[in-house]
mmCIF file of C-alpha atoms in Angstrom:
data_model
loop_
_atom_site.group_PDB
_atom_site.id
_atom_site.type_symbol
_atom_site.label_atom_id
_atom_site.label_comp_id
_atom_site.label_asym_id
_atom_site.label_seq_id
_atom_site.Cartn_x
_atom_site.Cartn_y
_atom_site.Cartn_z
ATOM 1 C CA MET A 272 -78.272 22.118 -40.769
ATOM 2 C CA ARG A 273 -78.206 21.045 -44.397
ATOM 3 C CA TYR A 274 -75.332 19.780 -46.046
ATOM 4 C CA GLU A 275 -75.125 19.946 -49.718
ATOM 5 C CA PHE A 276 -72.803 18.597 -52.449
ATOM 6 C CA PRO A 277 -72.192 21.010 -55.295
ATOM 7 C CA ASN A 278 -69.055 19.527 -56.637
ATOM 8 C CA VAL A 279 -71.054 16.068 -56.717
ATOM 9 C CA LYS A 280 -72.744 15.785 -60.070
ATOM 10 C CA LEU A 281 -74.536 12.902 -59.269
ATOM 11 C CA PHE A 282 -75.419 14.187 -55.570
ATOM 12 C CA LYS A 283 -76.535 18.163 -56.556
ATOM 13 C CA ARG A 284 -79.986 17.165 -55.828
ATOM 14 C CA VAL A 285 -79.301 15.565 -52.350
ATOM 15 C CA ARG A 286 -80.008 17.142 -49.408
ATOM 16 C CA LEU A 287 -78.763 15.683 -46.178
ATOM 17 C CA GLU A 288 -79.959 17.319 -42.647
ATOM 18 C CA VAL A 289 -77.663 16.686 -40.133
ATOM 19 C CA GLU A 290 -78.647 17.623 -36.369
ATOM 20 C CA ASN A 291 -77.343 17.294 -32.823
ATOM 21 C CA ARG A 292 -80.040 15.535 -30.867
ATOM 22 C CA ASN A 293 -78.901 15.384 -26.934
ATOM 23 C CA GLY A 294 -75.275 14.786 -27.984
ATOM 24 C CA ARG A 295 -75.645 12.812 -31.045
ATOM 25 C CA LEU A 296 -75.597 12.941 -34.623
ATOM 26 C CA VAL A 297 -78.509 12.119 -36.594
ATOM 27 C CA ALA A 298 -78.494 12.164 -40.857
ATOM 28 C CA HIS A 299 -81.519 12.306 -42.677
ATOM 29 C CA ALA A 300 -81.145 12.486 -46.744
ATOM 30 C CA ALA A 301 -83.750 14.123 -49.265
ATOM 31 C CA GLY A 302 -84.023 13.966 -52.923
ATOM 32 C CA PRO A 303 -82.274 11.337 -54.966
ATOM 33 C CA PHE A 304 -81.134 7.849 -53.606
ATOM 34 C CA ALA A 305 -82.739 9.051 -50.062
ATOM 35 C CA PRO A 306 -83.073 5.762 -48.282
ATOM 36 C CA MET A 307 -79.720 4.584 -49.556
ATOM 37 C CA LEU A 308 -77.797 7.503 -48.670
ATOM 38 C CA SER A 309 -79.905 8.135 -45.088
ATOM 39 C CA TRP A 310 -78.332 4.473 -44.031
ATOM 40 C CA ALA A 311 -74.885 5.374 -45.447
ATOM 41 C CA PHE A 312 -74.457 8.478 -43.825
ATOM 42 C CA SER A 313 -75.909 7.633 -40.687
ATOM 43 C CA ARG A 314 -73.180 4.710 -40.418
ATOM 44 C CA PHE A 315 -70.571 7.423 -41.369
ATOM 45 C CA PHE A 316 -71.997 9.670 -38.688
ATOM 46 C CA ASP A 317 -72.332 6.780 -36.133
ATOM 47 C CA VAL A 318 -68.701 6.741 -35.976
ATOM 48 C CA TYR A 319 -68.362 9.847 -34.454
ATOM 49 C CA ASN A 320 -71.156 8.642 -32.027
ATOM 50 C CA GLU A 321 -69.160 5.694 -31.040
ATOM 51 C CA ILE A 322 -66.367 8.208 -30.243
ATOM 52 C CA GLY A 323 -68.492 10.418 -28.490
ATOM 53 C CA PRO A 324 -68.302 14.375 -28.322
ATOM 54 C CA VAL A 325 -65.347 16.164 -26.070
ATOM 55 C CA GLY A 326 -66.505 19.252 -26.247
ATOM 56 C CA THR A 327 -68.972 21.669 -28.347
ATOM 57 C CA VAL A 328 -69.017 24.816 -29.983
ATOM 58 C CA GLY A 329 -71.821 26.899 -30.875
ATOM 59 C CA GLY A 330 -73.996 24.012 -31.057
ATOM 60 C CA ALA A 331 -71.322 21.839 -32.811
ATOM 61 C CA ASN A 332 -69.967 18.741 -31.366
ATOM 62 C CA VAL A 333 -66.264 18.221 -31.223
ATOM 63 C CA TYR A 334 -65.380 14.195 -31.164
ATOM 64 C CA THR A 335 -61.471 15.416 -32.326
ATOM 65 C CA LEU A 336 -59.254 18.156 -33.239
ATOM 66 C CA TYR A 337 -58.083 16.761 -36.621
ATOM 67 C CA VAL A 338 -62.126 16.850 -37.828
ATOM 68 C CA PRO A 339 -63.991 20.506 -37.919
ATOM 69 C CA PRO A 340 -66.924 20.521 -35.526
ATOM 70 C CA ILE A 341 -70.068 18.479 -36.415
ATOM 71 C CA PRO A 342 -72.434 19.974 -37.596
ATOM 72 C CA SER A 343 -70.765 23.132 -39.472
ATOM 73 C CA ARG A 344 -70.032 24.632 -43.093
ATOM 74 C CA MET A 345 -66.670 23.623 -42.825
ATOM 75 C CA HIS A 346 -67.714 19.867 -41.620
ATOM 76 C CA ALA A 347 -70.245 20.116 -44.776
ATOM 77 C CA ARG A 348 -67.237 20.486 -47.226
ATOM 78 C CA HIS A 349 -65.144 17.669 -45.126
ATOM 79 C CA THR A 350 -68.237 15.478 -45.798
ATOM 80 C CA GLU A 351 -68.019 16.019 -49.812
ATOM 81 C CA ASP A 352 -64.332 15.539 -50.019
ATOM 82 C CA PHE A 353 -64.995 12.548 -48.373
ATOM 83 C CA VAL A 354 -67.723 11.755 -50.775
ATOM 84 C CA ARG A 355 -65.530 12.788 -53.674
ATOM 85 C CA ARG A 356 -62.715 10.691 -52.191
ATOM 86 C CA TRP A 357 -64.391 7.326 -51.550
ATOM 87 C CA LEU A 358 -66.915 7.201 -54.422
ATOM 88 C CA PHE A 359 -65.625 8.547 -57.160
ATOM 89 C CA GLY A 360 -61.313 8.547 -56.601
ATOM 90 C CA THR A 361 -61.047 12.045 -56.548
ATOM 91 C CA ARG A 362 -58.220 12.874 -54.350
ATOM 92 C CA ILE A 363 -58.548 15.980 -52.189
ATOM 93 C CA PRO A 364 -56.227 17.429 -49.226
ATOM 94 C CA LEU A 365 -58.302 17.245 -45.792
ATOM 95 C CA ALA A 366 -55.480 18.860 -43.858
ATOM 96 C CA ALA A 367 -52.057 20.575 -44.308
ATOM 97 C CA THR A 368 -49.402 21.297 -41.801
ATOM 98 C CA ILE A 369 -46.935 24.077 -42.760
ATOM 99 C CA GLY A 370 -43.759 25.240 -41.270
ATOM 100 C CA VAL A 371 -43.335 28.143 -40.112
ATOM 101 C CA THR A 372 -40.108 28.182 -38.511
ATOM 102 C CA ASP A 373 -37.069 26.027 -37.663
ATOM 103 C CA ARG A 374 -35.715 27.306 -35.080
ATOM 104 C CA CYS A 375 -36.512 25.400 -31.824
ATOM 105 C CA GLN A 376 -35.831 25.679 -27.774
ATOM 106 C CA CYS A 377 -35.589 21.847 -27.929
ATOM 107 C CA ARG A 378 -33.510 18.952 -29.173
ATOM 108 C CA CYS A 379 -35.545 15.919 -28.906
ATOM 109 C CA VAL A 380 -34.081 12.536 -29.226
ATOM 110 C CA HIS A 381 -36.829 11.887 -32.153
ATOM 111 C CA CYS A 382 -37.080 15.204 -33.961
ATOM 112 C CA SER A 383 -38.155 14.627 -37.465
ATOM 113 C CA ALA A 384 -37.493 18.184 -38.347
ATOM 114 C CA VAL A 385 -33.741 17.559 -38.678
ATOM 115 C CA SER A 386 -35.038 15.724 -41.728
ATOM 116 C CA THR A 387 -35.724 19.184 -43.467
ATOM 117 C CA GLY A 388 -32.081 19.955 -45.123
ATOM 118 C CA SER A 389 -30.691 23.256 -45.169
ATOM 119 C CA PRO A 390 -33.421 25.957 -45.258
ATOM 120 C CA GLY A 391 -33.484 28.699 -47.487
ATOM 121 C CA SER A 392 -35.341 31.685 -46.557
ATOM 122 C CA LEU A 393 -38.506 31.725 -44.305
ATOM 123 C CA LEU A 394 -41.860 31.575 -46.015
ATOM 124 C CA SER A 395 -43.136 35.402 -45.494
ATOM 125 C CA LEU A 396 -46.598 36.188 -44.279
ATOM 126 C CA GLU A 397 -47.572 36.802 -47.355
ATOM 127 C CA GLU A 398 -46.571 33.960 -49.024
ATOM 128 C CA ILE A 399 -48.288 31.743 -45.949
ATOM 129 C CA ARG A 400 -51.395 33.744 -46.943
ATOM 130 C CA ARG A 401 -51.486 32.403 -50.430
ATOM 131 C CA VAL A 402 -50.255 28.735 -49.513
ATOM 132 C CA VAL A 403 -53.375 28.820 -47.149
ATOM 133 C CA GLY A 404 -56.090 30.094 -49.277
ATOM 134 C CA GLU A 405 -54.674 27.672 -52.183
ATOM 135 C CA THR A 406 -54.558 24.830 -49.502
ATOM 136 C CA VAL A 407 -58.474 25.743 -48.477
ATOM 137 C CA ALA A 408 -59.412 26.283 -52.062
ATOM 138 C CA LEU A 409 -58.279 22.705 -52.616
ATOM 139 C CA GLY A 410 -60.480 21.488 -50.115
ATOM 140 C CA ALA A 411 -58.743 21.271 -46.704
ATOM 141 C CA THR A 412 -60.355 21.833 -43.699
ATOM 142 C CA ASN A 413 -57.890 21.665 -40.975
ATOM 143 C CA VAL A 414 -54.483 23.787 -41.071
ATOM 144 C CA THR A 415 -51.883 23.060 -38.704
ATOM 145 C CA PHE A 416 -48.787 25.336 -38.518
ATOM 146 C CA THR A 417 -45.541 23.598 -37.559
ATOM 147 C CA GLY A 418 -42.310 23.955 -36.504
ATOM 148 C CA GLY A 419 -39.486 24.084 -35.368
ATOM 149 C CA GLU A 420 -41.481 25.511 -32.604
ATOM 150 C CA PRO A 421 -44.302 27.979 -34.309
ATOM 151 C CA LEU A 422 -44.253 29.761 -30.769
ATOM 152 C CA LEU A 423 -41.040 31.092 -31.766
ATOM 153 C CA ARG A 424 -42.204 33.222 -34.879
ATOM 154 C CA ASP A 425 -43.491 36.666 -33.736
ATOM 155 C CA ASP A 426 -46.063 36.989 -36.115
ATOM 156 C CA LEU A 427 -47.744 33.671 -35.796
ATOM 157 C CA GLU A 428 -50.818 35.424 -34.701
ATOM 158 C CA ALA A 429 -50.891 37.190 -37.972
ATOM 159 C CA VAL A 430 -50.206 33.540 -39.875
ATOM 160 C CA VAL A 431 -53.070 31.902 -37.769
ATOM 161 C CA ALA A 432 -55.561 34.829 -39.147
ATOM 162 C CA THR A 433 -54.902 33.748 -42.371
ATOM 163 C CA VAL A 434 -56.850 30.707 -41.979
ATOM 164 C CA PRO A 435 -60.557 31.500 -43.085
ATOM 165 C CA SER A 436 -62.469 30.762 -39.849
ATOM 166 C CA GLU A 437 -65.584 29.513 -41.988
ATOM 167 C CA GLU A 438 -63.837 27.295 -43.975
ATOM 168 C CA ALA A 439 -61.018 25.170 -41.950
ATOM 169 C CA VAL A 440 -59.866 24.796 -37.929
ATOM 170 C CA ALA A 441 -56.494 26.250 -37.386
ATOM 171 C CA LEU A 442 -54.126 24.347 -35.151
ATOM 172 C CA VAL A 443 -50.298 24.480 -33.667
ATOM 173 C CA PHE A 444 -48.121 22.283 -33.075
ATOM 174 C CA THR A 445 -45.919 22.993 -29.565
ATOM 175 C CA ASN A 446 -43.650 22.327 -27.155
ATOM 176 C CA GLY A 447 -45.652 24.081 -24.776
ATOM 177 C CA ILE A 448 -42.774 26.870 -23.949
ATOM 178 C CA GLY A 449 -43.632 30.153 -24.308
ATOM 179 C CA LEU A 450 -47.299 29.529 -24.337
ATOM 180 C CA THR A 451 -48.046 31.779 -21.937
ATOM 181 C CA PRO A 452 -51.974 32.775 -20.718
ATOM 182 C CA GLU A 453 -51.345 36.521 -22.921
ATOM 183 C CA ARG A 454 -49.824 34.494 -25.859
ATOM 184 C CA ALA A 455 -52.567 31.709 -25.753
ATOM 185 C CA ARG A 456 -55.353 34.886 -25.645
ATOM 186 C CA LYS A 457 -53.804 36.684 -28.304
ATOM 187 C CA LEU A 458 -53.844 33.241 -30.333
ATOM 188 C CA LYS A 459 -57.152 32.584 -29.634
ATOM 189 C CA ASP A 460 -58.462 36.401 -30.982
ATOM 190 C CA ALA A 461 -56.486 35.476 -33.907
ATOM 191 C CA GLY A 462 -58.374 32.820 -34.506
ATOM 192 C CA LEU A 463 -56.830 29.330 -33.338
ATOM 193 C CA TRP A 464 -59.065 26.845 -32.883
ATOM 194 C CA GLY A 465 -56.506 24.372 -30.811
ATOM 195 C CA VAL A 466 -53.263 23.361 -30.063
ATOM 196 C CA GLN A 467 -51.491 20.096 -30.154
ATOM 197 C CA VAL A 468 -48.832 19.627 -27.069
ATOM 198 C CA SER A 469 -45.966 17.697 -27.054
ATOM 199 C CA LEU A 470 -45.597 15.186 -24.139
ATOM 200 C CA ASP A 471 -42.836 12.402 -24.484
ATOM 201 C CA SER A 472 -43.157 11.135 -20.859
ATOM 202 C CA PRO A 473 -45.532 11.083 -17.965
ATOM 203 C CA GLU A 474 -42.119 11.529 -15.682
ATOM 204 C CA PRO A 475 -40.916 14.923 -15.764
ATOM 205 C CA GLU A 476 -37.301 14.095 -15.517
ATOM 206 C CA MET A 477 -37.488 11.953 -18.174
ATOM 207 C CA HIS A 478 -39.593 13.988 -20.658
ATOM 208 C CA ASP A 479 -37.215 17.129 -20.042
ATOM 209 C CA ARG A 480 -34.144 14.998 -21.003
ATOM 210 C CA LEU A 481 -35.573 13.645 -24.072
ATOM 211 C CA ARG A 482 -36.454 16.838 -24.746
ATOM 212 C CA GLY A 483 -33.141 18.642 -24.085
ATOM 213 C CA TRP A 484 -34.449 21.253 -22.011
ATOM 214 C CA PRO A 485 -34.751 21.725 -18.504
ATOM 215 C CA GLY A 486 -38.361 22.517 -17.048
ATOM 216 C CA CYS A 487 -40.258 21.652 -20.509
ATOM 217 C CA PHE A 488 -42.658 19.486 -18.256
ATOM 218 C CA GLU A 489 -43.856 22.370 -16.113
ATOM 219 C CA ALA A 490 -44.265 24.316 -19.409
ATOM 220 C CA VAL A 491 -45.861 21.728 -21.208
ATOM 221 C CA ARG A 492 -48.572 21.851 -17.990
ATOM 222 C CA ASN A 493 -48.654 25.313 -17.677
ATOM 223 C CA ALA A 494 -49.325 25.527 -21.974
ATOM 224 C CA VAL A 495 -52.381 23.066 -21.318
ATOM 225 C CA ALA A 496 -54.192 25.486 -18.614
ATOM 226 C CA ALA A 497 -53.569 28.421 -20.569
ATOM 227 C CA ALA A 498 -54.981 27.189 -23.645
ATOM 228 C CA LYS A 499 -58.072 25.885 -21.796
ATOM 229 C CA ASP A 500 -58.324 29.026 -19.884
ATOM 230 C CA VAL A 501 -58.705 30.917 -23.384
ATOM 231 C CA GLY A 502 -61.118 28.168 -24.664
ATOM 232 C CA LEU A 503 -58.803 26.668 -26.811
ATOM 233 C CA PHE A 504 -59.434 22.843 -27.954
ATOM 234 C CA VAL A 505 -56.294 21.001 -26.385
ATOM 235 C CA GLY A 506 -54.693 17.678 -27.173
ATOM 236 C CA LEU A 507 -51.195 16.123 -25.959
ATOM 237 C CA SER A 508 -49.555 14.557 -28.258
ATOM 238 C CA THR A 509 -46.597 11.810 -27.921
ATOM 239 C CA TYR A 510 -44.716 9.156 -29.641
ATOM 240 C CA ALA A 511 -44.298 4.945 -29.284
ATOM 241 C CA THR A 512 -41.121 3.181 -29.354
ATOM 242 C CA ASP A 513 -40.730 0.061 -28.340
ATOM 243 C CA GLU A 514 -39.490 1.175 -25.013
ATOM 244 C CA PHE A 515 -42.906 3.184 -24.359
ATOM 245 C CA VAL A 516 -44.776 0.044 -24.749
ATOM 246 C CA ARG A 517 -42.928 -2.412 -22.563
ATOM 247 C CA ALA A 518 -42.843 0.567 -19.860
ATOM 248 C CA ALA A 519 -46.572 0.918 -20.374
ATOM 249 C CA LEU A 520 -46.617 4.461 -20.530
ATOM 250 C CA LEU A 521 -49.492 4.885 -22.444
ATOM 251 C CA GLY A 522 -51.870 4.561 -19.476
ATOM 252 C CA ARG A 523 -49.713 7.276 -17.236
ATOM 253 C CA ILE A 524 -49.551 9.737 -20.023
ATOM 254 C CA ALA A 525 -53.570 9.137 -20.703
ATOM 255 C CA GLY A 526 -54.301 9.414 -16.939
ATOM 256 C CA LEU A 527 -52.225 12.984 -16.734
ATOM 257 C CA GLY A 528 -53.964 14.151 -20.009
ATOM 258 C CA ALA A 529 -57.211 13.488 -18.143
ATOM 259 C CA SER A 530 -56.561 15.033 -14.981
ATOM 260 C CA TRP A 531 -55.416 18.047 -16.885
ATOM 261 C CA GLY A 532 -58.686 18.312 -18.904
ATOM 262 C CA VAL A 533 -57.235 17.738 -22.420
ATOM 263 C CA HIS A 534 -59.970 16.974 -25.380
ATOM 264 C CA GLU A 535 -57.421 14.247 -27.118
ATOM 265 C CA LEU A 536 -54.468 12.257 -26.668
ATOM 266 C CA THR A 537 -52.530 11.307 -30.542
ATOM 267 C CA VAL A 538 -49.995 8.630 -30.092
ATOM 268 C CA PHE A 539 -47.447 8.641 -33.297
ATOM 269 C CA ASP A 540 -45.339 5.565 -33.991
ATOM 270 C CA ALA A 541 -41.474 6.367 -33.494
ATOM 271 C CA ILE A 542 -40.813 7.138 -37.462
ATOM 272 C CA PRO A 543 -37.680 6.396 -38.925
ATOM 273 C CA SER A 544 -37.222 10.066 -40.046
ATOM 274 C CA GLY A 545 -35.175 12.506 -38.875
ATOM 275 C CA ARG A 546 -33.030 11.769 -35.512
ATOM 276 C CA LEU A 547 -34.416 8.570 -35.672
ATOM 277 C CA ARG A 548 -33.549 7.696 -39.351
ATOM 278 C CA ASP A 549 -30.728 5.117 -38.315
ATOM 279 C CA GLN A 550 -32.563 3.659 -35.394
ATOM 280 C CA ALA A 551 -34.765 1.095 -36.743
ATOM 281 C CA ALA A 552 -34.274 -1.044 -33.578
ATOM 282 C CA ARG A 553 -36.211 1.286 -31.211
ATOM 283 C CA LEU A 554 -39.804 1.005 -34.007
ATOM 284 C CA LEU A 555 -42.821 -1.037 -32.773
ATOM 285 C CA THR A 556 -42.436 -4.468 -33.018
ATOM 286 C CA PRO A 557 -45.693 -6.401 -34.537
ATOM 287 C CA GLU A 558 -46.345 -7.607 -31.191
ATOM 288 C CA ASN A 559 -46.041 -4.101 -29.324
ATOM 289 C CA ARG A 560 -47.948 -2.532 -32.090
ATOM 290 C CA GLY A 561 -50.624 -4.771 -31.486
ATOM 291 C CA ARG A 562 -50.525 -4.211 -27.684
ATOM 292 C CA LEU A 563 -50.580 -0.510 -28.262
ATOM 293 C CA ILE A 564 -53.300 -0.874 -30.502
ATOM 294 C CA ARG A 565 -55.713 -2.843 -27.804
ATOM 295 C CA GLU A 566 -54.228 -0.398 -24.820
ATOM 296 C CA GLY A 567 -55.109 2.425 -27.439
ATOM 297 C CA LEU A 568 -58.758 1.340 -27.873
ATOM 298 C CA GLU A 569 -59.192 0.245 -24.424
ATOM 299 C CA LEU A 570 -58.497 3.667 -22.998
ATOM 300 C CA ARG A 571 -60.843 5.137 -25.735
ATOM 301 C CA THR A 572 -63.663 3.466 -24.274
ATOM 302 C CA ARG A 573 -62.413 4.640 -20.706
ATOM 303 C CA TYR A 574 -62.218 8.580 -21.196
ATOM 304 C CA ARG A 575 -64.947 8.307 -23.828
ATOM 305 C CA GLY A 576 -66.987 12.010 -23.576
ATOM 306 C CA ARG A 577 -64.021 13.131 -21.685
ATOM 307 C CA MET A 578 -60.726 12.770 -23.630
ATOM 308 C CA HIS A 579 -60.278 11.176 -26.972
ATOM 309 C CA VAL A 580 -57.619 8.465 -27.485
ATOM 310 C CA VAL A 581 -56.124 7.700 -30.749
ATOM 311 C CA THR A 582 -53.444 5.896 -32.041
ATOM 312 C CA GLN A 583 -51.327 5.850 -35.444
ATOM 313 C CA SER A 584 -51.142 1.900 -34.849
ATOM 314 C CA TRP A 585 -54.780 1.618 -35.301
ATOM 315 C CA THR A 586 -55.068 4.374 -37.780
ATOM 316 C CA ASN A 587 -52.909 2.306 -39.566
ATOM 317 C CA SER A 588 -53.997 -1.035 -38.766
ATOM 318 C CA GLY A 589 -56.727 -1.353 -42.271
ATOM 319 C CA THR A 590 -59.307 -2.443 -39.613
ATOM 320 C CA GLY A 591 -62.753 -1.387 -39.151
ATOM 321 C CA PHE A 592 -63.342 2.346 -40.037
ATOM 322 C CA ALA A 593 -59.160 2.413 -40.099
ATOM 323 C CA ARG A 594 -59.121 1.051 -43.627
ATOM 324 C CA PHE A 595 -60.610 4.392 -44.438
ATOM 325 C CA ILE A 596 -57.284 6.326 -42.807
ATOM 326 C CA GLY A 597 -54.318 4.482 -43.308
ATOM 327 C CA CYS A 598 -51.526 6.527 -44.278
ATOM 328 C CA LEU A 599 -52.228 10.196 -44.368
ATOM 329 C CA ALA A 600 -48.964 11.150 -46.301
ATOM 330 C CA GLY A 601 -50.179 12.501 -49.739
ATOM 331 C CA HIS A 602 -53.627 10.955 -49.214
ATOM 332 C CA TYR A 603 -55.583 12.803 -46.797
ATOM 333 C CA GLN A 604 -52.670 15.190 -46.163
ATOM 334 C CA PHE A 605 -49.497 17.252 -47.416
ATOM 335 C CA HIS A 606 -46.426 19.106 -45.456
ATOM 336 C CA VAL A 607 -44.674 22.732 -46.715
ATOM 337 C CA THR A 608 -41.532 23.399 -44.998
ATOM 338 C CA ALA A 609 -40.960 26.391 -43.136
ATOM 339 C CA ASP A 610 -38.519 27.085 -46.633
ATOM 340 C CA GLY A 611 -41.682 26.487 -48.835
ATOM 341 C CA ARG A 612 -40.568 22.740 -50.164
ATOM 342 C CA PHE A 613 -44.080 20.707 -50.764
ATOM 343 C CA ARG A 614 -43.861 17.219 -49.436
ATOM 344 C CA PRO A 615 -45.579 14.374 -48.423
ATOM 345 C CA CYS A 616 -45.905 14.572 -44.491
ATOM 346 C CA ASP A 617 -44.006 16.013 -42.307
ATOM 347 C CA PHE A 618 -42.219 12.737 -41.455
ATOM 348 C CA THR A 619 -41.454 11.923 -45.137
ATOM 349 C CA PRO A 620 -38.510 13.877 -46.546
ATOM 350 C CA ILE A 621 -39.243 13.878 -50.295
ATOM 351 C CA ASP A 622 -39.321 17.158 -51.957
ATOM 352 C CA ILE A 623 -41.966 17.504 -54.765
ATOM 353 C CA GLY A 624 -41.786 21.122 -55.311
ATOM 354 C CA SER A 625 -41.360 24.246 -54.053
ATOM 355 C CA VAL A 626 -44.768 26.611 -53.454
ATOM 356 C CA ARG A 627 -42.717 29.754 -54.267
ATOM 357 C CA GLU A 628 -42.347 28.219 -57.988
ATOM 358 C CA SER A 629 -45.788 26.244 -58.203
ATOM 359 C CA SER A 630 -49.296 26.702 -57.075
ATOM 360 C CA VAL A 631 -50.637 24.117 -54.393
ATOM 361 C CA GLN A 632 -52.774 22.538 -56.652
ATOM 362 C CA GLU A 633 -49.719 21.841 -59.196
ATOM 363 C CA LEU A 634 -47.845 20.324 -56.184
ATOM 364 C CA TRP A 635 -50.985 18.379 -54.945
ATOM 365 C CA LYS A 636 -51.262 16.650 -58.619
ATOM 366 C CA LYS A 637 -47.605 16.030 -59.433
ATOM 367 C CA LEU A 638 -47.655 14.530 -55.346
ATOM 368 C CA THR A 639 -50.646 12.493 -56.271
ATOM 369 C CA SER A 640 -48.680 11.349 -59.358
ATOM 370 C CA HIS A 641 -45.631 10.219 -57.615
ATOM 371 C CA PRO A 642 -45.001 6.481 -58.287
ATOM 372 C CA ALA A 643 -44.969 5.737 -54.268
ATOM 373 C CA PHE A 644 -48.430 8.119 -53.600
ATOM 374 C CA ARG A 645 -50.603 7.170 -56.525
ATOM 375 C CA GLY A 646 -52.320 4.370 -54.439
ATOM 376 C CA HIS A 647 -53.803 4.170 -50.860
ATOM 377 C CA SER A 648 -51.511 2.331 -48.376
ATOM 378 C CA HIS A 649 -52.901 1.487 -44.949
ATOM 379 C CA ALA A 650 -49.265 1.157 -43.497
ATOM 380 C CA CYS A 651 -47.175 4.248 -42.828
ATOM 381 C CA ARG A 652 -44.609 4.327 -45.968
ATOM 382 C CA MET A 653 -41.898 5.361 -43.630
ATOM 383 C CA GLN A 654 -41.822 2.440 -41.739
ATOM 384 C CA CYS A 655 -41.317 0.358 -44.630
ATOM 385 C CA PRO A 656 -37.660 -0.500 -45.233
ATOM 386 C CA ALA A 657 -38.265 -1.304 -48.931
ATOM 387 C CA PHE A 658 -39.872 2.323 -49.219
ATOM 388 C CA ARG A 659 -36.760 3.909 -47.729
ATOM 389 C CA GLU A 660 -34.223 2.048 -49.502
ATOM 390 C CA LYS A 661 -35.898 2.881 -52.831
ATOM 391 C CA PHE A 662 -36.535 6.575 -52.279
ATOM 392 C CA LEU A 663 -34.782 7.452 -49.088
ATOM 393 C CA ASP A 664 -31.627 6.414 -48.418
ATOM 394 C CA ALA A 665 -29.387 8.557 -51.082
ATOM 395 C CA ALA A 666 -30.783 11.325 -49.361
ATOM 396 C CA PRO A 667 -28.570 13.631 -47.061
ATOM 397 C CA LEU A 668 -29.470 13.995 -43.177
ATOM 398 C CA ALA A 669 -29.487 17.673 -42.067
ATOM 399 C CA GLY A 670 -32.008 20.280 -40.645
ATOM 400 C CA PRO A 671 -31.688 22.924 -38.392
ATOM 401 C CA SER A 672 -29.014 23.953 -35.670
#
């Protein structure tokens, strides 16, 4: 497939051919700077070759749920955005999370949604359609719907359908309750590309206790099966506290995920937001963060080609390719709450404005001009005590009932 760069003046005559040869990505540039660009883009695509594909769709490889299939039209946009960012310093969001409801069946001990504050009226379908359109037009190739629990929104299928399938992938983060085979089929037909299902423990009783919902573990298992049966890409999402690392839970969750046939396992750090806001003692110590990174990389190698394993501790480590990732908030992504407030990410309760009063482009410009988000941070800002003291300590703790 040919990748072009219409928004990069220096590259307007560059043509990049990206091929999937027996499961391996090969890139070859033509035009100005061809030898140098062929080398540079080969290194870029070798990052994915090292990960290994976990699936295919329409002849393109899928390496992670967070990046569009490769090669594809939407990944060509993603690549151009990456070039504009790292060569020319143009801040472009690659992803957005959009809350569609504040309701949830669970009462998770780590829930960040309680930092949402007293919600106003939910965004209407038409408001979401406008926000999604402006988000994709700005450059995003990943639109993820969150909550609360998104499946509690009756018109979620119509919400998913607002994402243009040729421009971006649509994902839903869910606790799994309510993802029946029938609902999974309807969402797939509406254009959903994948789901991220939360799993807090490999032990059913512990997961149910942490979620505050008896039977939640079984709901996760059933949701994964339902999603896979209709052809959705499926990820498991978990979070790591110090206790999580000491109990060696990551390997057990990864084993479960592999046995269920999921495509990806994401391990977020426990972040002092929402119900964990005043529980800094549960956060990862430097020693256990290092251990988590090592375990994650070992599991990535073990399950290569079956299930991609990624830890936030690694993406925030500033080492290797992770130095191009770092803290996503206000750099690669933004979050819109269910009542329209624009934030750096769904863990960072700093209101930049409202999508009901300003365009996404205006709010993104305002966010990237904010003193805390003007530059790139390798580390998660919310895990920095100085950041929290300066920007958050005066903010009230509130949230959905």
